């Protein structure tokens, strides 16, 4: 199924997580949006802390998800955009200045300024994955888009995300062994932000926290742009493991208890809750546990994760306050009480972020756990529109699109 105005291959986002692998295929819809034409989902295998630990296992899961997506899109899937995380992700903001060569800023000046800003030395075994435009200053005055303005000194600032080279190579291999080629990587936390934030939240300052199974990913936005990104190597699997040790049950049972009855804070109606019967290892009889007791195990771990987030944000020193608060995504955003706990630990208003309801998005994926999946699709579309593709500085602002239109118009005038 494709929209009549579109005849190309669909754009595909592949979210390779620690708990699930999800794919979305979409075609451009109407003027600018996306229409989802196929989706598939499977439980993940061979991933730990959002990184590949068993190539064959994860590759099999990816193959299954890609094949299902291709079948329902009725087209082969030759290339995909892939989410990544892993514990060795670093980010920094960098600024560089150039002289304006002909008195008026032209596209070449902008490119030179951004090229200097992106030229940072990265540690051994790190690779640059994102270079995101943050802003421009012309003779020390911030300007949204300097093209065509008089000035002497043009400064550009970019946000640079790097990740462990071998982790990226492993992820690429796992996907490519399953069939499709990797067109680009998308940091999961940024993808989650793309799916759940409004522009006014980014302008006011906002923090996105994706509470996944293997890792917790954060993205801080200030003055409309990405300010900081990070990956904290703690996630829902740590909570389940704590429960398994605390209750003396297998991890799979603990995971099930967490999803069905878990909470991050004790309930106000704790006395009225029906107790659960749990059979610990080696016990002769069932043990009675109240859901509110589970909060005694889950709460401290969630609090630890959120404290790490708070430290990360404090160290990043975003300008101004994050007035739009914190938006929680990822499967663990479902834990009752997590919003109140996040608000308390981070000292910010908190909400749970549902991904944008793209036309055709299956009901099952209208869930905070799929924020990064939906956002990866939206970022893939941005990538494809960016001049120079995924390697280029992206987050194309409207003025650039205007200049592209102008160029297309001028080209049209040529014989
Ligand atoms: N209703 C629920 N209540 C509590 N936890 C839940 C619920 N549903 C899912 N989870 C938890 O969410 C996690 C899965 O989230 P998610 O799908 O975001 O992870 P992932 O993207 O596969 O992993 P990652 O991005 O960390 O590699 C698991 O830890 C699971 O226990
Ligand atoms: Mg995830």
Short mmCIF file of C-alpha atoms in Angstrom, two decimals, residues 3 16 25 37 51 64 111 139 145 175-176 182 194 197 214 228 252 302 306 308 314 321 402 411:
data_model
loop_
_atom_site.label_atom_id
_atom_site.label_comp_id
_atom_site.label_asym_id
_atom_site.label_seq_id
_atom_site.Cartn_x
_atom_site.Cartn_y
_atom_site.Cartn_z
CA UNK A 3 0.07 6.77 -1.33
CA UNK A 16 17.21 -2.40 17.81
CA UNK A 25 8.23 1.64 7.01
CA UNK A 37 2.74 1.53 5.50
CA UNK A 51 24.67 -3.13 22.55
CA UNK A 64 12.50 -11.78 11.02
CA UNK A 111 29.94 25.55 5.28
CA UNK A 139 30.09 39.55 14.94
CA UNK A 145 20.39 32.04 9.70
CA UNK A 175 21.71 -5.57 10.49
CA UNK A 176 23.55 -6.19 7.24
CA UNK A 182 22.47 0.64 7.03
CA UNK A 194 11.89 13.94 17.91
CA UNK A 197 8.46 17.17 21.74
CA UNK A 214 19.18 -1.86 28.78
CA UNK A 228 23.29 17.66 25.48
CA UNK A 252 11.73 -13.82 33.84
CA UNK A 302 14.47 4.09 39.68
CA UNK A 306 16.98 9.44 37.89
CA UNK A 308 22.28 9.83 37.52
CA UNK A 314 23.70 19.45 36.05
CA UNK A 321 15.96 26.53 33.39
CA UNK A 402 14.08 28.25 1.36
CA UNK A 411 18.45 25.91 -11.82
#
